[in-house]
Short mmCIF file of C-alpha atoms in Angstrom, two decimals:
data_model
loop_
_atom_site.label_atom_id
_atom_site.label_comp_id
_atom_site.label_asym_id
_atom_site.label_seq_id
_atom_site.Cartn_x
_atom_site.Cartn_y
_atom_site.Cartn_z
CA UNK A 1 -9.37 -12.58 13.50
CA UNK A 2 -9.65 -13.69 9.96
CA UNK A 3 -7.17 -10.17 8.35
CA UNK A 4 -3.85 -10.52 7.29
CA UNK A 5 -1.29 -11.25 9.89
CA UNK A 6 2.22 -11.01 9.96
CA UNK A 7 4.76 -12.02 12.58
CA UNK A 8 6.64 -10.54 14.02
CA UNK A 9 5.61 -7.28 14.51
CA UNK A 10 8.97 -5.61 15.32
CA UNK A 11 12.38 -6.49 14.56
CA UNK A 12 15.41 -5.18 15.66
CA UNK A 13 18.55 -6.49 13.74
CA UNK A 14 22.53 -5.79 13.85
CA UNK A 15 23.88 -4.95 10.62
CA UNK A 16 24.92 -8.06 8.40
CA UNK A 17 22.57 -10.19 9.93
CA UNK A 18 19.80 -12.23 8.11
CA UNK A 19 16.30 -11.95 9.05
CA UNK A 20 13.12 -13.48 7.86
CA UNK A 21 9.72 -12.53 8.21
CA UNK A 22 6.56 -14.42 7.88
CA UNK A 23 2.91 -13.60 6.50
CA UNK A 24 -0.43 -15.26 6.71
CA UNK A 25 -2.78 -14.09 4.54
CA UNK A 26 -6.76 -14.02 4.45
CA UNK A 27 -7.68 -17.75 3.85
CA UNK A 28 -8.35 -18.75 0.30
CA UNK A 29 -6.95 -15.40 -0.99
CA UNK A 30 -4.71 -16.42 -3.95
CA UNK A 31 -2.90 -13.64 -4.28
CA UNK A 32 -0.48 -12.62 -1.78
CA UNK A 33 2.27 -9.21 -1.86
CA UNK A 34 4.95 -7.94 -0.26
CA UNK A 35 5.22 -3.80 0.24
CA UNK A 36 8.33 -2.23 1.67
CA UNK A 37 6.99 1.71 3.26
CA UNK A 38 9.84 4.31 4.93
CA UNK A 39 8.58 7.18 6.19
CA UNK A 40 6.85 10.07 5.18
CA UNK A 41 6.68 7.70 2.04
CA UNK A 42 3.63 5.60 0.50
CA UNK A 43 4.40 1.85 0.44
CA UNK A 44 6.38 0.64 -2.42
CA UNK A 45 5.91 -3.26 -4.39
CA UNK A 46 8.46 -5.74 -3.92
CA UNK A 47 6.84 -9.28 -5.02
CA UNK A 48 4.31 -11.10 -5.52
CA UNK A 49 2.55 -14.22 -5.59
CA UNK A 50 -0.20 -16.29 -7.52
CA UNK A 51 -0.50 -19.32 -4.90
CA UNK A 52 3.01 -20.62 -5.30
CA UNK A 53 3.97 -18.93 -8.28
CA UNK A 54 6.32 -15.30 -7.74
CA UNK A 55 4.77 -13.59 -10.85
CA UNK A 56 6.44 -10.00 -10.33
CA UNK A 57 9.22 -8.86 -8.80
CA UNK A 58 10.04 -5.04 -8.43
CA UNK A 59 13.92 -3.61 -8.80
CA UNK A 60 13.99 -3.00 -5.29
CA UNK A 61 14.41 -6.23 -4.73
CA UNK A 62 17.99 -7.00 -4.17
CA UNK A 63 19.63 -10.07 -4.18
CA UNK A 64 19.99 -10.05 -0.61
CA UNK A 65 15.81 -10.40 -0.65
CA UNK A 66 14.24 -13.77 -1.28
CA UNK A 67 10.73 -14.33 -1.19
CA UNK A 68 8.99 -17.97 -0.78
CA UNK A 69 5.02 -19.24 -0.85
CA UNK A 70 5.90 -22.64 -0.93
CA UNK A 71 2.28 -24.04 -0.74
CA UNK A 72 0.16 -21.39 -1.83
CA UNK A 73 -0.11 -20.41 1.58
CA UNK A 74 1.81 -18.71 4.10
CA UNK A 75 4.73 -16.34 2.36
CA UNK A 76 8.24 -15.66 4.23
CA UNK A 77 10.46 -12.85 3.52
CA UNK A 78 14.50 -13.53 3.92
CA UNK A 79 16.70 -10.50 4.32
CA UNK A 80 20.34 -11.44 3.82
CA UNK A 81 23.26 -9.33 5.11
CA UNK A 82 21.17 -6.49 6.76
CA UNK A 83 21.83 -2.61 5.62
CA UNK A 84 20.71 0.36 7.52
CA UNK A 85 18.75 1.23 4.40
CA UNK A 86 16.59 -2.17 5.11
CA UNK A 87 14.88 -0.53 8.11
CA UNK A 88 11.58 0.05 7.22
CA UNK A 89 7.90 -1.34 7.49
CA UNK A 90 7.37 -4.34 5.26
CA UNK A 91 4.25 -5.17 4.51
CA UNK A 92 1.59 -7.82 3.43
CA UNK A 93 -1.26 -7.80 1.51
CA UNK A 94 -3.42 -10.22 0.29
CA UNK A 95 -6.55 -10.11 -2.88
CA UNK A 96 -8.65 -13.12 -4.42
CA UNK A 97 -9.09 -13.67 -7.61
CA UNK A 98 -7.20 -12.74 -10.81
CA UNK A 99 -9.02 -9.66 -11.87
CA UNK A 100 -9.16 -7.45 -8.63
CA UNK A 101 -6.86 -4.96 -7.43
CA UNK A 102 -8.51 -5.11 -4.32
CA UNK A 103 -5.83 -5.62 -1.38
CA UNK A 104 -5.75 -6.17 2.30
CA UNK A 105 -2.99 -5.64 4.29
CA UNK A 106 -1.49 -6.74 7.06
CA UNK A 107 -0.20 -4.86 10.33
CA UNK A 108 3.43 -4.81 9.31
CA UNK A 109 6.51 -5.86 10.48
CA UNK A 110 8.86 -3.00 11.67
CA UNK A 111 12.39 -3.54 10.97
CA UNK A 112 14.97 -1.63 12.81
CA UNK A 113 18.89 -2.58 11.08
CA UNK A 114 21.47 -1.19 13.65
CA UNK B 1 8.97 12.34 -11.84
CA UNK B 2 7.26 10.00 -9.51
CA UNK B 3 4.16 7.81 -10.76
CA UNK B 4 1.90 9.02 -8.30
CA UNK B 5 2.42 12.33 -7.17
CA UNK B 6 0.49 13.77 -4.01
CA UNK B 7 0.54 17.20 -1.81
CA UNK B 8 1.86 16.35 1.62
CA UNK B 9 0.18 18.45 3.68
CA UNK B 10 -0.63 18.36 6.83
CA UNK B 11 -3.88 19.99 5.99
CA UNK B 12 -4.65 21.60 9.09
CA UNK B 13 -9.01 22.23 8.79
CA UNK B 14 -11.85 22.83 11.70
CA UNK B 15 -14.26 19.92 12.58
CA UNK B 16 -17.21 20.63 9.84
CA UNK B 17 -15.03 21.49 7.11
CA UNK B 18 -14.79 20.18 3.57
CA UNK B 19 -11.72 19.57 2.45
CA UNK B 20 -10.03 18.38 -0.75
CA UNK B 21 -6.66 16.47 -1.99
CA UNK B 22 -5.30 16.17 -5.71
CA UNK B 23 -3.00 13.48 -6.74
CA UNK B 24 -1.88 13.08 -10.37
CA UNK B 25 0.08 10.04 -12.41
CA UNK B 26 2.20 10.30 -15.03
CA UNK B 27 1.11 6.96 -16.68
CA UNK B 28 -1.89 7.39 -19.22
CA UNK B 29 -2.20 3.84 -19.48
CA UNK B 30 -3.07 3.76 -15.78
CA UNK B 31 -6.59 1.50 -15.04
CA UNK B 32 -7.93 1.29 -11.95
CA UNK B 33 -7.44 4.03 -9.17
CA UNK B 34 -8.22 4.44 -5.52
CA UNK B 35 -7.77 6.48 -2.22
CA UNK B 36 -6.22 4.21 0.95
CA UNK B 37 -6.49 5.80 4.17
CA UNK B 38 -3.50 4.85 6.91
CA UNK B 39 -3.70 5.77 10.21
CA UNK B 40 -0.47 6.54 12.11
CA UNK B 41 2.14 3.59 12.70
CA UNK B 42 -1.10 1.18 10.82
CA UNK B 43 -1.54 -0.65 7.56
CA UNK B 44 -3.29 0.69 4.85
CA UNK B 45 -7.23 0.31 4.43
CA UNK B 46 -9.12 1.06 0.94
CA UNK B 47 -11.15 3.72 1.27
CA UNK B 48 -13.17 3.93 -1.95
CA UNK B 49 -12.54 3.14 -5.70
CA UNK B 50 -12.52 6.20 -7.71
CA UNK B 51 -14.45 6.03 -11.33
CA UNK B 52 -14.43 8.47 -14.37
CA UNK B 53 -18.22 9.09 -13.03
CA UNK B 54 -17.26 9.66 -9.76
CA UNK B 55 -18.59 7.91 -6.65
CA UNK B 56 -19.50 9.17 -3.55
CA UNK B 57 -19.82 7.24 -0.27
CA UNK B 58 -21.50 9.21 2.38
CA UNK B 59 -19.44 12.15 3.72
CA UNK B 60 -16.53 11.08 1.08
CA UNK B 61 -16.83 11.58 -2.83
CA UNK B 62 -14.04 10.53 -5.10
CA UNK B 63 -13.72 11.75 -8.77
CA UNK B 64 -11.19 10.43 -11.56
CA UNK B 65 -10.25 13.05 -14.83
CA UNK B 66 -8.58 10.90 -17.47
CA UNK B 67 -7.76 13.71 -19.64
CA UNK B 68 -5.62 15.45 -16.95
CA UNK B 69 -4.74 12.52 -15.12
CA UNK B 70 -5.85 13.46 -11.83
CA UNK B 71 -7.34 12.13 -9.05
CA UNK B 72 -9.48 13.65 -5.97
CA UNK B 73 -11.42 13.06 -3.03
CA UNK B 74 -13.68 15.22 -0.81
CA UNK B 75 -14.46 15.06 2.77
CA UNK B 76 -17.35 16.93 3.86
CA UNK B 77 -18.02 17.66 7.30
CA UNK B 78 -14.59 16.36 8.60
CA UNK B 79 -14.49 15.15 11.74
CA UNK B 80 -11.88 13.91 14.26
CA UNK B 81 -11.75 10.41 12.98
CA UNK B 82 -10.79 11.54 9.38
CA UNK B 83 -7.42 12.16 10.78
CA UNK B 84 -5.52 10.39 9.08
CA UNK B 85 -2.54 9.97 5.93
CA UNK B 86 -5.16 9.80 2.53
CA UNK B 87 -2.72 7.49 -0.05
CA UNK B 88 -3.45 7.39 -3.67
CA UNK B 89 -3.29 4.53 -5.57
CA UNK B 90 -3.07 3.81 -9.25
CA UNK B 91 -2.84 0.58 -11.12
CA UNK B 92 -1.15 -0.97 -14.38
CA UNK B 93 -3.53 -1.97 -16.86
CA UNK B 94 -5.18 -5.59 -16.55
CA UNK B 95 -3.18 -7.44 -19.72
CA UNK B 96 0.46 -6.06 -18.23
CA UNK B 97 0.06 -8.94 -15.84
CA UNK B 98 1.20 -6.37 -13.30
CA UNK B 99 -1.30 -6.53 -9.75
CA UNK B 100 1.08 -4.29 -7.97
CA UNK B 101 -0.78 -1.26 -6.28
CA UNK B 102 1.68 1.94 -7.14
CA UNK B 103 1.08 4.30 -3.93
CA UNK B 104 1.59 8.09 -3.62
CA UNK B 105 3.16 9.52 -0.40
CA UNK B 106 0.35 10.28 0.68
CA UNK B 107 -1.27 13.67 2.10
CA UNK B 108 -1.66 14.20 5.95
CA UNK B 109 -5.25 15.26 7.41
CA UNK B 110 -5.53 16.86 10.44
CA UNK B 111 -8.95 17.86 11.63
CA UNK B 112 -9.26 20.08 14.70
CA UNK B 113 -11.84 20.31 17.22
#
């Protein structure tokens, strides 16, 4: 399977803890994003990256979210201190080039914060 | 006011039917624009691009108005498989630097048999 993949699939958390997630995106795809969707709701931006750069980061990203693509490759996700509002599907998508909008996402990771 | 704005639904419609969503944005400067479909408790999967000349791609033809800033797409002959959450999508223009896709909440399809 060649798609996006992200790992793990489900999470379930306690309140206050940290959690990180990880994504693998579609090899050579430069571009890589991070979407947060809650239900009933389309997904909404959080980040992304131009191989190692972060070139955009939304408001919804608190500072308990970090973000890394430390070789242009594989990006990670760090929640800090877990909320109840964090649980959600987060998302990965990945696009080549610089001048398409074109995205493929992931499956998801489903984050449950109890 | 929400960016992308989208009826709900469900749309509730009989196998064979043609059926038809609206989405608006409120952001003139908006460039590129296109319908996602998500299945339940799955990722999102582009469905088409959507140009001011309109496209059509077999049973599915999407159509962009500028001028009122709305979007659409038509399914004729639904069938069972077409089930599914229809998301628009709108984009920043190229120079903003911005890549982010800006989704709607979608509208829920529900085809019968």
């Amino acid at each position: 399977d060649t798609g996006v993949s992200q790992d793990p699939r489900h999470k379930i958390t306690k309140r206050g803890q940290n959690v990180t997630f990880r994504c693998d995106p579609i090899s050579e795809h430069n571009r890589l994003y991070w979407y947060r969707q809650t239900l009933g709701q389309g997904p909404e931006f959080l980040t992304y990256f131009q191989n190692e750069a972060q070139l955009e980061k939304s408001r919804l990203l608190s500072d308990r979210f970090s973000a890394e693509r430390p070789k242009g490759s594989f990006s990670t996700l760090e929640i800090q201190r877990t909320e109840q509002g964090d649980s959600a599907m987060y998302l990965c998508a990945s696009s080549f080039g610089t001048d398409s909008y074109e995205q493929y996402f992931g499956p998801g990771t489903r984050l449950t914060v109890t | 006011r929400k960016e992308v704005e989208q009826d709900p639904g469900p749309f509730n419609v009989p196998e064979g039917a043609t059926v038809a969503f609206n989405c608006t944005y409120s952001n003139s400067a908006s460039q590129s624009f296109f319908w996602y479909r998500q299945d339940c408790r799955k990722e999102p999967k582009l469905l088409m691009s959507v140009y001011s000349s309109g496209n059509e791609d077999g049973r599915f033809t999407a159509q962009l108005n500028r001028a009122s800033q709305y979007i659409s797409l038509l399914i004729r002959d639904s069938k069972l498989s077409d089930s599914a959450t229809y998301l628009c999508v709108v984009t920043q223009p190229m120079d903003t630097g911005r890549r982010a896709l800006t989704f709607g909440s979608g509208t829920r399809l529900q085809v019968q048999p």
